[in-house]
C-alpha cells in the first residue's frame, strides 16, 4: 500500500475568487502579513500496490481524466513518504 | 516573500462522500489499483515577509479560525521550498 497525493490548483492566470475572499477576510479577522491566497484541491489516493512508475503514470491519467480540469487547472502528483 | 501551504483534510474517522464518489468512478473509467480516495483542500498563502516561527504560528491561527473546521478537519502547515 502506497499513498499518492494529487494537488490540483487553478492555473496562475485564472482568477480565484475563493482565494481572494479568504485574503480579504483575513484582515477583518485581525490577521496581517498575507499578500495573496489561492485555494485548490488535494486528493489522497491509497494504491493497492507500490507507487512505481507504472502506477504513477496511471495516477497522472486519473488526474487528467477525473481529478483536474486541465483547461483551467494544473496538477502535481507525488508519493507521500 | 515566502509561500506557505495549508493542507486541510477531513479527520480519518469522518466519512468522505466526495472521495468515495471518486473511488467508485475510477473503475467505471477503466482505472484499477486504487483502494481508497480522500478529498481535501489546499491553500497557498503568499506571505509578505519570511516564513519564520512567528509567521507560521500566525498561519496556524488562520487555519484554526478560517481555513479548517477543526471539529471535523485536520490541517498541516508547511513552507514550500
PDB file of C-alpha atoms in Angstrom:
ATOM      1  CA  UNK A   1       0.000   0.000   0.000  1.00  0.00           C
ATOM      2  CA  UNK A   2       1.329   3.391  -1.002  1.00  0.00           C
ATOM      3  CA  UNK A   3      -0.232   6.801  -0.663  1.00  0.00           C
ATOM      4  CA  UNK A   4      -0.077   9.183  -3.611  1.00  0.00           C
ATOM      5  CA  UNK A   5      -1.052  12.862  -3.343  1.00  0.00           C
ATOM      6  CA  UNK A   6      -2.564  14.757  -6.252  1.00  0.00           C
ATOM      7  CA  UNK A   7      -2.655  18.535  -5.757  1.00  0.00           C
ATOM      8  CA  UNK A   8      -4.931  20.448  -8.117  1.00  0.00           C
ATOM      9  CA  UNK A   9      -4.668  24.243  -8.302  1.00  0.00           C
ATOM     10  CA  UNK A  10      -6.182  26.796 -10.655  1.00  0.00           C
ATOM     11  CA  UNK A  11      -3.652  27.897 -13.268  1.00  0.00           C
ATOM     12  CA  UNK A  12      -1.909  31.143 -12.211  1.00  0.00           C
ATOM     13  CA  UNK A  13      -3.673  33.175 -14.941  1.00  0.00           C
ATOM     14  CA  UNK A  14      -7.155  32.023 -13.821  1.00  0.00           C
ATOM     15  CA  UNK A  15      -8.973  34.244 -11.324  1.00  0.00           C
ATOM     16  CA  UNK A  16      -9.520  32.540  -7.932  1.00  0.00           C
ATOM     17  CA  UNK A  17     -12.496  34.201  -6.198  1.00  0.00           C
ATOM     18  CA  UNK A  18     -12.401  31.726  -3.264  1.00  0.00           C
ATOM     19  CA  UNK A  19      -8.779  32.588  -2.549  1.00  0.00           C
ATOM     20  CA  UNK A  20      -9.490  36.298  -2.911  1.00  0.00           C
ATOM     21  CA  UNK A  21     -12.386  36.062  -0.448  1.00  0.00           C
ATOM     22  CA  UNK A  22     -10.070  34.427   2.103  1.00  0.00           C
ATOM     23  CA  UNK A  23      -7.359  37.041   1.532  1.00  0.00           C
ATOM     24  CA  UNK A  24      -9.911  39.810   2.103  1.00  0.00           C
ATOM     25  CA  UNK A  25     -11.364  38.120   5.199  1.00  0.00           C
ATOM     26  CA  UNK A  26      -8.001  37.774   6.972  1.00  0.00           C
ATOM     27  CA  UNK A  27      -7.509  41.485   7.874  1.00  0.00           C
ATOM     28  CA  UNK A  28     -11.101  41.664   9.147  1.00  0.00           C
ATOM     29  CA  UNK A  29     -10.232  38.766  11.483  1.00  0.00           C
ATOM     30  CA  UNK A  30      -7.137  40.579  12.726  1.00  0.00           C
ATOM     31  CA  UNK A  31      -4.527  38.766  10.618  1.00  0.00           C
ATOM     32  CA  UNK A  32      -1.917  40.639   8.634  1.00  0.00           C
ATOM     33  CA  UNK A  33       1.101  39.775   6.511  1.00  0.00           C
ATOM     34  CA  UNK A  34      -0.594  37.667   3.831  1.00  0.00           C
ATOM     35  CA  UNK A  35      -0.270  39.109   0.330  1.00  0.00           C
ATOM     36  CA  UNK A  36      -2.356  36.535  -1.569  1.00  0.00           C
ATOM     37  CA  UNK A  37      -4.232  33.253  -1.132  1.00  0.00           C
ATOM     38  CA  UNK A  38      -5.021  30.576  -3.718  1.00  0.00           C
ATOM     39  CA  UNK A  39      -7.368  27.708  -2.924  1.00  0.00           C
ATOM     40  CA  UNK A  40      -7.154  24.306  -4.556  1.00  0.00           C
ATOM     41  CA  UNK A  41      -7.910  20.649  -4.031  1.00  0.00           C
ATOM     42  CA  UNK A  42      -5.878  17.838  -2.554  1.00  0.00           C
ATOM     43  CA  UNK A  43      -6.577  14.164  -3.236  1.00  0.00           C
ATOM     44  CA  UNK A  44      -5.065  11.290  -1.252  1.00  0.00           C
ATOM     45  CA  UNK A  45      -5.085   8.039  -3.216  1.00  0.00           C
ATOM     46  CA  UNK A  46      -4.363   4.771  -1.418  1.00  0.00           C
ATOM     47  CA  UNK A  47      -2.883   2.430  -4.010  1.00  0.00           C
ATOM     48  CA  UNK A  48      -3.302  -1.325  -3.715  1.00  0.00           C
ATOM     49  CA  UNK A  49       0.262  -1.913  -4.902  1.00  0.00           C
ATOM     50  CA  UNK A  50       3.553   0.022  -4.802  1.00  0.00           C
ATOM     51  CA  UNK A  51       3.870   3.549  -6.197  1.00  0.00           C
ATOM     52  CA  UNK A  52       6.131   2.536  -9.077  1.00  0.00           C
ATOM     53  CA  UNK A  53       6.449   4.312 -12.417  1.00  0.00           C
ATOM     54  CA  UNK A  54       3.523   2.402 -13.937  1.00  0.00           C
ATOM     55  CA  UNK A  55       1.219   3.247 -11.036  1.00  0.00           C
ATOM     56  CA  UNK A  56       2.226   6.911 -11.079  1.00  0.00           C
ATOM     57  CA  UNK A  57       1.612   7.127 -14.841  1.00  0.00           C
ATOM     58  CA  UNK A  58      -1.853   5.691 -14.167  1.00  0.00           C
ATOM     59  CA  UNK A  59      -2.471   8.272 -11.409  1.00  0.00           C
ATOM     60  CA  UNK A  60      -1.468  11.038 -13.836  1.00  0.00           C
ATOM     61  CA  UNK A  61      -4.083   9.709 -16.275  1.00  0.00           C
ATOM     62  CA  UNK A  62      -6.689   9.739 -13.453  1.00  0.00           C
ATOM     63  CA  UNK A  63      -5.774  13.341 -12.683  1.00  0.00           C
ATOM     64  CA  UNK A  64      -6.218  14.371 -16.333  1.00  0.00           C
ATOM     65  CA  UNK A  65      -9.473  12.429 -16.731  1.00  0.00           C
ATOM     66  CA  UNK A  66     -11.265  12.950 -13.445  1.00  0.00           C
ATOM     67  CA  UNK A  67      -9.467  14.954 -10.755  1.00  0.00           C
ATOM     68  CA  UNK A  68      -8.409  18.084 -12.646  1.00  0.00           C
ATOM     69  CA  UNK A  69      -9.931  20.205 -15.377  1.00  0.00           C
ATOM     70  CA  UNK A  70      -6.730  20.762 -17.343  1.00  0.00           C
ATOM     71  CA  UNK A  71      -8.243  23.680 -19.245  1.00  0.00           C
ATOM     72  CA  UNK A  72      -8.135  25.817 -16.102  1.00  0.00           C
ATOM     73  CA  UNK A  73      -6.218  23.707 -13.540  1.00  0.00           C
ATOM     74  CA  UNK A  74      -2.685  22.366 -13.066  1.00  0.00           C
ATOM     75  CA  UNK A  75      -1.982  19.218 -11.084  1.00  0.00           C
ATOM     76  CA  UNK A  76       1.029  17.650  -9.408  1.00  0.00           C
ATOM     77  CA  UNK A  77       1.457  14.008  -8.424  1.00  0.00           C
ATOM     78  CA  UNK A  78       3.788  12.922  -5.626  1.00  0.00           C
ATOM     79  CA  UNK A  79       4.309   9.936  -3.373  1.00  0.00           C
ATOM     80  CA  UNK A  80       3.807  10.605   0.324  1.00  0.00           C
ATOM     81  CA  UNK A  81       6.688   9.325   2.440  1.00  0.00           C
TER      82      UNK A  81
ATOM     83  CA  UNK B   1       8.072  36.657   0.101  1.00  0.00           C
ATOM     84  CA  UNK B   2       7.532  33.084   1.210  1.00  0.00           C
ATOM     85  CA  UNK B   3       4.868  30.609   0.228  1.00  0.00           C
ATOM     86  CA  UNK B   4       3.191  28.560   2.934  1.00  0.00           C
ATOM     87  CA  UNK B   5       0.922  25.601   2.181  1.00  0.00           C
ATOM     88  CA  UNK B   6      -2.007  24.678   4.415  1.00  0.00           C
ATOM     89  CA  UNK B   7      -3.493  21.247   3.675  1.00  0.00           C
ATOM     90  CA  UNK B   8      -6.925  20.589   5.175  1.00  0.00           C
ATOM     91  CA  UNK B   9      -8.305  17.042   5.199  1.00  0.00           C
ATOM     92  CA  UNK B  10     -11.339  15.501   6.869  1.00  0.00           C
ATOM     93  CA  UNK B  11     -10.342  13.603  10.022  1.00  0.00           C
ATOM     94  CA  UNK B  12      -9.859   9.882   9.298  1.00  0.00           C
ATOM     95  CA  UNK B  13     -12.981   8.930  11.266  1.00  0.00           C
ATOM     96  CA  UNK B  14     -15.206  11.333   9.263  1.00  0.00           C
ATOM     97  CA  UNK B  15     -16.984   9.903   6.210  1.00  0.00           C
ATOM     98  CA  UNK B  16     -15.801  11.472   2.937  1.00  0.00           C
ATOM     99  CA  UNK B  17     -18.569  11.091   0.318  1.00  0.00           C
ATOM    100  CA  UNK B  18     -16.650  13.096  -2.313  1.00  0.00           C
ATOM    101  CA  UNK B  19     -13.659  10.795  -2.021  1.00  0.00           C
ATOM    102  CA  UNK B  20     -15.897   7.736  -2.123  1.00  0.00           C
ATOM    103  CA  UNK B  21     -17.616   9.003  -5.269  1.00  0.00           C
ATOM    104  CA  UNK B  22     -14.213   9.374  -6.949  1.00  0.00           C
ATOM    105  CA  UNK B  23     -13.107   5.906  -5.798  1.00  0.00           C
ATOM    106  CA  UNK B  24     -16.279   4.416  -7.265  1.00  0.00           C
ATOM    107  CA  UNK B  25     -15.972   6.347 -10.523  1.00  0.00           C
ATOM    108  CA  UNK B  26     -12.412   5.170 -11.236  1.00  0.00           C
ATOM    109  CA  UNK B  27     -13.246   1.543 -12.186  1.00  0.00           C
ATOM    110  CA  UNK B  28     -16.064   2.789 -14.444  1.00  0.00           C
ATOM    111  CA  UNK B  29     -13.465   4.911 -16.245  1.00  0.00           C
ATOM    112  CA  UNK B  30     -11.171   1.903 -16.665  1.00  0.00           C
ATOM    113  CA  UNK B  31      -8.782   2.616 -13.791  1.00  0.00           C
ATOM    114  CA  UNK B  32      -7.849  -0.047 -11.261  1.00  0.00           C
ATOM    115  CA  UNK B  33      -5.478  -0.373  -8.315  1.00  0.00           C
ATOM    116  CA  UNK B  34      -6.862   2.407  -6.107  1.00  0.00           C
ATOM    117  CA  UNK B  35      -8.174   1.195  -2.744  1.00  0.00           C
ATOM    118  CA  UNK B  36      -9.459   4.498  -1.360  1.00  0.00           C
ATOM    119  CA  UNK B  37      -9.602   8.222  -2.117  1.00  0.00           C
ATOM    120  CA  UNK B  38      -9.915  11.149   0.295  1.00  0.00           C
ATOM    121  CA  UNK B  39     -10.546  14.671  -0.947  1.00  0.00           C
ATOM    122  CA  UNK B  40      -9.429  17.770   0.898  1.00  0.00           C
ATOM    123  CA  UNK B  41      -8.437  21.380   0.397  1.00  0.00           C
ATOM    124  CA  UNK B  42      -5.102  23.023  -0.254  1.00  0.00           C
ATOM    125  CA  UNK B  43      -4.386  26.682   0.416  1.00  0.00           C
ATOM    126  CA  UNK B  44      -1.326  28.545  -0.870  1.00  0.00           C
ATOM    127  CA  UNK B  45      -0.561  31.645   1.205  1.00  0.00           C
ATOM    128  CA  UNK B  46       1.926  34.210  -0.102  1.00  0.00           C
ATOM    129  CA  UNK B  47       3.429  35.898   2.936  1.00  0.00           C
ATOM    130  CA  UNK B  48       4.693  39.471   2.768  1.00  0.00           C
ATOM    131  CA  UNK B  49       7.668  38.582   4.968  1.00  0.00           C
ATOM    132  CA  UNK B  50       9.758  35.492   5.685  1.00  0.00           C
ATOM    133  CA  UNK B  51       8.203  32.229   6.895  1.00  0.00           C
ATOM    134  CA  UNK B  52       9.742  32.393  10.351  1.00  0.00           C
ATOM    135  CA  UNK B  53       8.326  30.855  13.537  1.00  0.00           C
ATOM    136  CA  UNK B  54       6.159  33.909  14.287  1.00  0.00           C
ATOM    137  CA  UNK B  55       4.645  33.887  10.784  1.00  0.00           C
ATOM    138  CA  UNK B  56       3.989  30.138  10.908  1.00  0.00           C
ATOM    139  CA  UNK B  57       2.299  30.445  14.313  1.00  0.00           C
ATOM    140  CA  UNK B  58       0.089  33.144  12.764  1.00  0.00           C
ATOM    141  CA  UNK B  59      -0.733  30.878   9.787  1.00  0.00           C
ATOM    142  CA  UNK B  60      -1.687  28.106  12.224  1.00  0.00           C
ATOM    143  CA  UNK B  61      -4.105  30.550  13.877  1.00  0.00           C
ATOM    144  CA  UNK B  62      -5.558  31.404  10.454  1.00  0.00           C
ATOM    145  CA  UNK B  63      -6.037  27.696   9.755  1.00  0.00           C
ATOM    146  CA  UNK B  64      -7.874  27.195  13.045  1.00  0.00           C
ATOM    147  CA  UNK B  65     -10.023  30.313  12.622  1.00  0.00           C
ATOM    148  CA  UNK B  66     -10.849  30.355   8.935  1.00  0.00           C
ATOM    149  CA  UNK B  67      -9.352  27.627   6.751  1.00  0.00           C
ATOM    150  CA  UNK B  68     -10.255  24.463   8.654  1.00  0.00           C
ATOM    151  CA  UNK B  69     -13.209  23.330  10.696  1.00  0.00           C
ATOM    152  CA  UNK B  70     -11.236  21.646  13.453  1.00  0.00           C
ATOM    153  CA  UNK B  71     -14.287  19.728  14.665  1.00  0.00           C
ATOM    154  CA  UNK B  72     -14.166  17.543  11.554  1.00  0.00           C
ATOM    155  CA  UNK B  73     -10.914  18.507   9.790  1.00  0.00           C
ATOM    156  CA  UNK B  74      -7.168  18.238  10.411  1.00  0.00           C
ATOM    157  CA  UNK B  75      -4.696  20.700   8.920  1.00  0.00           C
ATOM    158  CA  UNK B  76      -0.974  20.765   8.275  1.00  0.00           C
ATOM    159  CA  UNK B  77       1.168  23.849   7.676  1.00  0.00           C
ATOM    160  CA  UNK B  78       4.427  23.705   5.747  1.00  0.00           C
ATOM    161  CA  UNK B  79       6.744  26.063   3.916  1.00  0.00           C
ATOM    162  CA  UNK B  80       7.072  25.445   0.197  1.00  0.00           C
ATOM    163  CA  UNK B  81      10.707  25.296  -0.944  1.00  0.00           C
TER     164      UNK B  81
END
